[in-house]
Short mmCIF file of C-alpha atoms in Angstrom, two decimals:
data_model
loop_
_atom_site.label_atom_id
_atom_site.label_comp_id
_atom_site.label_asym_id
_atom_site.label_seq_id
_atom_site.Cartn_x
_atom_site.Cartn_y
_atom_site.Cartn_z
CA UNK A 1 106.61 105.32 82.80
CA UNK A 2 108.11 109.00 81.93
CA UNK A 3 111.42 108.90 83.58
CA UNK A 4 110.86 112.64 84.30
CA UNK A 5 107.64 111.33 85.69
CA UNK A 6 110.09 108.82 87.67
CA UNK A 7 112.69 111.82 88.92
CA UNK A 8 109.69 113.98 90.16
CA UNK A 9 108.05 110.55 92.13
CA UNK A 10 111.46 110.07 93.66
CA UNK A 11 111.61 113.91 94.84
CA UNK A 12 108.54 113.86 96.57
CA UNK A 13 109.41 111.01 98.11
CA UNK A 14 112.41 112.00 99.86
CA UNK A 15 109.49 113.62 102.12
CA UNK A 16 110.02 110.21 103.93
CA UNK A 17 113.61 110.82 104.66
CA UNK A 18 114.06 111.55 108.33
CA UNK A 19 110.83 109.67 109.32
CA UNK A 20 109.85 106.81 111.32
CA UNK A 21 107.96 103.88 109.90
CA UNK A 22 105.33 104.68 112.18
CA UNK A 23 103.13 101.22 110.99
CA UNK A 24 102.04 99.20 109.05
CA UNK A 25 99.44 97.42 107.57
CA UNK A 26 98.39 94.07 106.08
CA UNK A 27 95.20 95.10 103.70
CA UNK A 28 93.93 91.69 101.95
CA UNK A 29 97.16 90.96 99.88
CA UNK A 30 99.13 93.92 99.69
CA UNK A 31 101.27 96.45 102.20
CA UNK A 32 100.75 99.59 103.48
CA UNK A 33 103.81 101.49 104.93
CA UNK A 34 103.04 104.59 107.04
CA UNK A 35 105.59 107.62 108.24
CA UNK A 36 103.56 109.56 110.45
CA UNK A 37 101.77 110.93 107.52
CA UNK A 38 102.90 109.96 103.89
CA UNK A 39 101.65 106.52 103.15
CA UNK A 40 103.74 103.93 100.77
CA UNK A 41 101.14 101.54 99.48
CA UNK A 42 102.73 98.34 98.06
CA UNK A 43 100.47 96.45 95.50
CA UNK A 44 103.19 94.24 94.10
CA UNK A 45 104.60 92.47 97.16
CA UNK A 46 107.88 93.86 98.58
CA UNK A 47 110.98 91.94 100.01
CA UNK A 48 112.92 92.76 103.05
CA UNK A 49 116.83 92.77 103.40
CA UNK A 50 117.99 92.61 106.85
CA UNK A 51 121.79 91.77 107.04
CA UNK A 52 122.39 91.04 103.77
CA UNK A 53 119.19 88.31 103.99
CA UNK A 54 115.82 88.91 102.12
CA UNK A 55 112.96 87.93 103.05
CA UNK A 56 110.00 87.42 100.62
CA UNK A 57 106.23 87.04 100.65
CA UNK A 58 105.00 84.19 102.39
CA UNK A 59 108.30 82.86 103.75
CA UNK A 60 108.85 82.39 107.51
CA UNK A 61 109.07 85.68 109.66
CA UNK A 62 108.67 88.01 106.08
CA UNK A 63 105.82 89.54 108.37
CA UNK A 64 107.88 90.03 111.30
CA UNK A 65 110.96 91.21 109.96
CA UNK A 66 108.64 94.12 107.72
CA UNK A 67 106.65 95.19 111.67
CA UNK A 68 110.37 94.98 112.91
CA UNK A 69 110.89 97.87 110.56
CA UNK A 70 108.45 100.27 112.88
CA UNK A 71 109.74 103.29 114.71
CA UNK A 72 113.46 102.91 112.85
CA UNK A 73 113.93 106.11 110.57
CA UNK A 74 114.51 106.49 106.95
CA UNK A 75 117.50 107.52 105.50
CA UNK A 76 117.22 107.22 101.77
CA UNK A 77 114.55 107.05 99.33
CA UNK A 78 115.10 106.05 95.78
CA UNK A 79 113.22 105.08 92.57
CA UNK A 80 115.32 102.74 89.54
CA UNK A 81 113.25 103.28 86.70
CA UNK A 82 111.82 100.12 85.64
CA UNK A 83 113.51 98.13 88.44
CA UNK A 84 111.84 98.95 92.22
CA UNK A 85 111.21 101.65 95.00
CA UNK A 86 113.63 101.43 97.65
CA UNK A 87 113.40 102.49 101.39
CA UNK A 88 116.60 102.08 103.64
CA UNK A 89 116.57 102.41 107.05
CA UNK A 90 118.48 103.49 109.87
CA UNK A 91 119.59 100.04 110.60
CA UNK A 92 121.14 99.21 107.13
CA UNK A 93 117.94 97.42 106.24
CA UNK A 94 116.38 98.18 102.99
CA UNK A 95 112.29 97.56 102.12
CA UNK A 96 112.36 96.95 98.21
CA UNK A 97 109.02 97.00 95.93
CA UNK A 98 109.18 96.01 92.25
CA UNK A 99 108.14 97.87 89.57
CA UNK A 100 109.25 95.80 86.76
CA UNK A 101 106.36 94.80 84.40
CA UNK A 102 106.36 91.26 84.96
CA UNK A 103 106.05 91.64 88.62
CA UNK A 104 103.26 93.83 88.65
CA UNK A 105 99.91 92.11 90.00
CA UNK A 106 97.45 94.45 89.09
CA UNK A 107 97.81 97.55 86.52
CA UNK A 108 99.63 99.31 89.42
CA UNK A 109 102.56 98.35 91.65
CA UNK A 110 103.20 101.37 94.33
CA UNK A 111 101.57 104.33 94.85
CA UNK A 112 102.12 106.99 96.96
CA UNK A 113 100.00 109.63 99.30
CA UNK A 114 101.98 112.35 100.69
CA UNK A 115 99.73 114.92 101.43
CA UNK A 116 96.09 115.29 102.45
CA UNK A 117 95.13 114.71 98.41
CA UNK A 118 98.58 114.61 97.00
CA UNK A 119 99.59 111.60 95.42
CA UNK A 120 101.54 109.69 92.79
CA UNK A 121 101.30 106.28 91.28
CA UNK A 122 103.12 103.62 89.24
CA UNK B 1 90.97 111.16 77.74
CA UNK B 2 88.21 113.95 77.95
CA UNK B 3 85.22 113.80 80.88
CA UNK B 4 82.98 116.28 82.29
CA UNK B 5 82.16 116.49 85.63
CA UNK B 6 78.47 117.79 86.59
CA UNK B 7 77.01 119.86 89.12
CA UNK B 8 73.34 121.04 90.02
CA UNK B 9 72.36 123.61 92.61
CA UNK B 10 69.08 122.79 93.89
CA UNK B 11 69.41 126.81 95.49
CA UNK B 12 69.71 128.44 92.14
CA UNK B 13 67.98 125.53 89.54
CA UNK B 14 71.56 125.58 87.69
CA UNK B 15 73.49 123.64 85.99
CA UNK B 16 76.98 123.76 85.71
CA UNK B 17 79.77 121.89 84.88
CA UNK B 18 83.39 121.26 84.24
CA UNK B 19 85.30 119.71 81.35
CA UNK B 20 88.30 117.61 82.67
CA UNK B 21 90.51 117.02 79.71
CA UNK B 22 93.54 114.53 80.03
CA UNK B 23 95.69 114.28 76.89
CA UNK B 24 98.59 112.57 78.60
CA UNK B 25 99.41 115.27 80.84
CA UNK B 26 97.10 114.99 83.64
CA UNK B 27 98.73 118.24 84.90
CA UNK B 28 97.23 120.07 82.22
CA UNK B 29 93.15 120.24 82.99
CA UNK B 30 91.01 121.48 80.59
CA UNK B 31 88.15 122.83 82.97
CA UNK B 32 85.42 125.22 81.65
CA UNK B 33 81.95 126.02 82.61
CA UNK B 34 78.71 125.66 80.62
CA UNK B 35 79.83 125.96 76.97
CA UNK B 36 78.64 124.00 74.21
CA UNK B 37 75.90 122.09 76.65
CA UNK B 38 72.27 121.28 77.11
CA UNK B 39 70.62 121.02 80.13
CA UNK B 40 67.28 119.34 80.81
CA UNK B 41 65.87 118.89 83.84
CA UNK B 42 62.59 116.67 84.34
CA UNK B 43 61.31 114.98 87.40
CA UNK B 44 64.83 115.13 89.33
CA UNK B 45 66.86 113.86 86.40
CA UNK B 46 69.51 115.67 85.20
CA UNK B 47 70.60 114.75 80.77
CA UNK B 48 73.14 116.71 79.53
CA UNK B 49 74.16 116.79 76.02
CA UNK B 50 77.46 117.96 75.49
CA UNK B 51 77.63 118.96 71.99
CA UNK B 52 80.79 120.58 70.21
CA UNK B 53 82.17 121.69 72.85
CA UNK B 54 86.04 123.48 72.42
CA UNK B 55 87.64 120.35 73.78
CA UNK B 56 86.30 117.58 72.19
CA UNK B 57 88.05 116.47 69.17
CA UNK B 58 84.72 115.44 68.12
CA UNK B 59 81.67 116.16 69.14
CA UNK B 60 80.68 113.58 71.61
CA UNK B 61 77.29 112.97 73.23
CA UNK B 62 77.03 112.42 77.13
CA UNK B 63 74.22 111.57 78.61
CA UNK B 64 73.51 111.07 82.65
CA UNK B 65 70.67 110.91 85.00
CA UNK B 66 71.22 111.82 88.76
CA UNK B 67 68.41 112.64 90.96
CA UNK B 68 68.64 114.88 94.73
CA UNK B 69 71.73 116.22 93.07
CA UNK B 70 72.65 118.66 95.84
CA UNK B 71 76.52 120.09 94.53
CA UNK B 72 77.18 123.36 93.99
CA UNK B 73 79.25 124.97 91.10
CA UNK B 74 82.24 123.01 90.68
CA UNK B 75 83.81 125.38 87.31
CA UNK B 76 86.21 128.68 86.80
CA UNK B 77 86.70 129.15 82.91
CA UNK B 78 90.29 129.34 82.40
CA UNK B 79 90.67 131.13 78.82
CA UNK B 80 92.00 128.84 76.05
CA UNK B 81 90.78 125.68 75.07
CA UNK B 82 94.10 123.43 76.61
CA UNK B 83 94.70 125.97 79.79
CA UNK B 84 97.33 125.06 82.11
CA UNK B 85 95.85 124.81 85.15
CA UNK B 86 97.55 127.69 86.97
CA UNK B 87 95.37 127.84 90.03
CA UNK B 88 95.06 124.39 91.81
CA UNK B 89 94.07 126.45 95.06
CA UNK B 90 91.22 127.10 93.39
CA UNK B 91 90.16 123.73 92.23
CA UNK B 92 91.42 122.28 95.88
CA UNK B 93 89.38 124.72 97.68
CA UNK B 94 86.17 123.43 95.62
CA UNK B 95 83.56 121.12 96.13
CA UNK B 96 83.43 118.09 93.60
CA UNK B 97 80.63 117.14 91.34
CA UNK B 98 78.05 114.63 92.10
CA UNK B 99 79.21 112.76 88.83
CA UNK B 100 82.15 112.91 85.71
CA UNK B 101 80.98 111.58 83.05
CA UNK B 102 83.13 110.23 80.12
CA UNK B 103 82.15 110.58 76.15
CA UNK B 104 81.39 107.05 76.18
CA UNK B 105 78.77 107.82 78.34
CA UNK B 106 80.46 106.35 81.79
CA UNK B 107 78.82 108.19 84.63
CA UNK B 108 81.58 107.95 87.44
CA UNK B 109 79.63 108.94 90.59
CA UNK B 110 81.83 111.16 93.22
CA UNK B 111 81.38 110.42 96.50
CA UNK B 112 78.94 112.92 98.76
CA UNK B 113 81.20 115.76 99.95
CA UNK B 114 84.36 115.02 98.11
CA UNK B 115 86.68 117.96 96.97
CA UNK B 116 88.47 117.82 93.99
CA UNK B 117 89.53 117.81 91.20
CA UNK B 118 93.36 117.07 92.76
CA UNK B 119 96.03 117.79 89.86
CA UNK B 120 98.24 115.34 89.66
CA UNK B 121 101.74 113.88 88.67
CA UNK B 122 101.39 112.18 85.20
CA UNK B 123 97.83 109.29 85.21
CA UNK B 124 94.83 110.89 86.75
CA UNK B 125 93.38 113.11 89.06
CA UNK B 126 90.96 112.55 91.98
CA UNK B 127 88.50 113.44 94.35
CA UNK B 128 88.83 112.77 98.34
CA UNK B 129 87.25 113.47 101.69
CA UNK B 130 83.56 111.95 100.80
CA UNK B 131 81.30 109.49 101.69
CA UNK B 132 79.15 107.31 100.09
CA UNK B 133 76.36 109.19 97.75
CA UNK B 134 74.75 107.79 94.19
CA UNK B 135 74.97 104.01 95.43
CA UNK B 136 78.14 104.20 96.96
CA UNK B 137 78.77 103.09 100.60
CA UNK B 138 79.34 105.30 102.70
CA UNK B 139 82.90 104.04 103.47
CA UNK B 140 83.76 105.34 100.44
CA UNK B 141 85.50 108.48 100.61
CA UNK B 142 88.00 109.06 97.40
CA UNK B 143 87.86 108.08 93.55
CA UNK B 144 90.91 108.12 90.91
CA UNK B 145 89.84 108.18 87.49
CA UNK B 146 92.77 106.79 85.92
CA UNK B 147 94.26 107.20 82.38
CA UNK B 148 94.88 104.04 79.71
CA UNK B 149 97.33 101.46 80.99
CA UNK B 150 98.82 99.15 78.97
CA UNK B 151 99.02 95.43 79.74
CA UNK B 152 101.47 94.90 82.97
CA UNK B 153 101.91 91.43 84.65
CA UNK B 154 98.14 89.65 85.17
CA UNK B 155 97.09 93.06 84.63
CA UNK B 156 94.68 93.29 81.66
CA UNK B 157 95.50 97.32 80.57
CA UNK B 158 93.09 99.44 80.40
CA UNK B 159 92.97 100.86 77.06
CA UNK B 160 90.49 104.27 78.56
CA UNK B 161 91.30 103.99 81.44
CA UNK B 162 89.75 102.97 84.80
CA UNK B 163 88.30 103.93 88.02
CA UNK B 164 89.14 102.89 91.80
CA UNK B 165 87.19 103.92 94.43
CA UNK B 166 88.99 103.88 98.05
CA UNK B 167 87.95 104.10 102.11
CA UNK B 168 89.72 107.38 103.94
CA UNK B 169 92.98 105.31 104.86
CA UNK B 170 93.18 105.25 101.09
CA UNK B 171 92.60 101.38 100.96
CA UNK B 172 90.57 100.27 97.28
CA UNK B 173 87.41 99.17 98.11
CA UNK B 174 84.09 98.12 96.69
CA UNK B 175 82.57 100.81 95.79
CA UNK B 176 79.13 99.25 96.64
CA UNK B 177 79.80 97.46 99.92
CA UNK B 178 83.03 100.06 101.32
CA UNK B 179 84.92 96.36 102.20
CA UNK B 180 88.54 96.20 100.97
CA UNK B 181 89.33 94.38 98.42
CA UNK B 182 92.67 93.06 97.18
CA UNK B 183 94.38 94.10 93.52
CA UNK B 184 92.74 91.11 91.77
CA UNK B 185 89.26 91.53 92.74
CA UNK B 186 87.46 93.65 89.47
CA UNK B 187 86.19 96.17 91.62
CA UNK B 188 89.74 97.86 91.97
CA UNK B 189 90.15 98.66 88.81
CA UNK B 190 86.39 99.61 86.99
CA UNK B 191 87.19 99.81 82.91
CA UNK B 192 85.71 102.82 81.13
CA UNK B 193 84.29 102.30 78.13
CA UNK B 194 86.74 102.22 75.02
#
């Protein structure tokens, strides 16, 4: 992936800064993340840190500690090049989704929808 | 990547359509009406032979057949064979075609109703806000065409890219049955032809 590509991703999705995680939702076997609007679709699986614990697919309460997420704001986006998407949170918790090529699980890993047919994808 | 997307008005008996060409830069569309094409119609069937046409780095044959095509125009020439596409409201504001077709000969249908072509950041562009149409359920509401990937994880690559057809909440479905489908199921990602 372009790292220009990368820097303009990460720009539009500061969009998300100041929003709540309004839901989210369990489709098959991947996540979707929704602010009011812009929608974070994670293929690859994401982890959870909450107080300096993660909290990974399948383990005990990795489903309840991502719903716990809901109605707390966002107050950074960011995108590592060939590392992971990061949310953080009001509450110093931080959603994480890979984008390194051996974690991918399909021939993309996040994508993003931040307007009615505005979209990017990795 | 270079496709054309087709459109028939069953007001006016035309025939138009729209080269979409992707050479790595999805932001720059190619998008021109009518030049360098054929048109036969016979018994509700639609072949187009796209011959020479200022985009094609060699002359490559389409061919599709679509019947009760209802769409009307989808093109604006833009002058130049590699035009910037300056005017997204334009394209946004427009109705997609009933199909793109590929070289190879991939017909990729659009869902009923969907607008588009959307420019896009970098892999492919799309068309949203349909339903169903050519075989598709009517759940379905958007389709990506996608440019090449290369081999990522269990992922395959997709040397010409690929298709993936979604429901409104943007969810990858089947494109046959509009039921979601999860990343590993061949339906997300539909190869095009090398």
């Amino acid at each position: 992936m372009d790292i220009q590509d990368l820097t303009k991703y990460e720009q539009i999705l500061q969009l998300i800064i100041g929003e709540q995680l309004s839901s989210v939702e369990f489709v098959q076997d991947y996540i979707q993340f929704k602010f009011d609007g812009p929608v974070l679709t994670a293929i690859s699986h994401p982890i959870v840190k909450v107080n300096d614990k993660f909290y990974s697919w399948n383990e005990p309460d990795y489903r309840d500690e991502i719903c716990k997420r809901i109605s707390i704001k966002v107050v950074k986006a960011s995108i590592c090049p060939d590392e992971s998407v990061k949310v953080y949170f009001d509450d110093d918790s931080i959603i994480e989704i890979s984008i390194r090529v051996e974690d991918y699980r399909a021939a993309e890993a996040v994508k993003f929808d931040y307007d009615t047919s505005k979209w990017w994808v990795i | 990547m270079l496709a054309v997307a087709l459109s028939f008005d069953s007001d006016t008996q035309t025939f138009t359509q729209g080269f979409l060409g992707l050479n790595g830069d999805s932001s720059s569309l190619a998008y021109k009406i009518g030049e360098g094409a054929r048109t036969a119609i016979d018994y509700g069937l639609i072949a187009v032979d796209i011959i020479n046409t200022p985009f094609s780095p060699t002359p490559d044959v389409g061919l599709i057949g679509a019947a009760g095509i209802t769409s009307r125009a989808v093109g604006r020439e833009v002058a130049g064979t590699t035009s910037r596409f300056v005017d997204d409201a334009a394209l946004i504001s427009r109705r997609g075609p009933d199909f793109v077709v590929t070289p190879r000969g991939d017909a990729i249908p659009i869902p009923t109703g969907a607008t588009g072509p959307y420019p896009t950041r970098g892999v492919g562009f799309q068309f949203t806000g349909g339903s169903g149409g050519a075989g598709l359920s009517p759940r379905v509401s958007n389709v990506r065409i996608m440019e090449p990937t290369t081999p990522r994880g269990p992922s395959p690559g997709y040397p010409s890219g690929y298709v993936n057809y979604s429901n409104s909440l943007g969810q990858s479905v089947n494109p046959y049955t509009g039921r979601t489908i999860p990343p590993n199921d061949p339906m997300w990602h539909l190869p095009l032809r090398p």
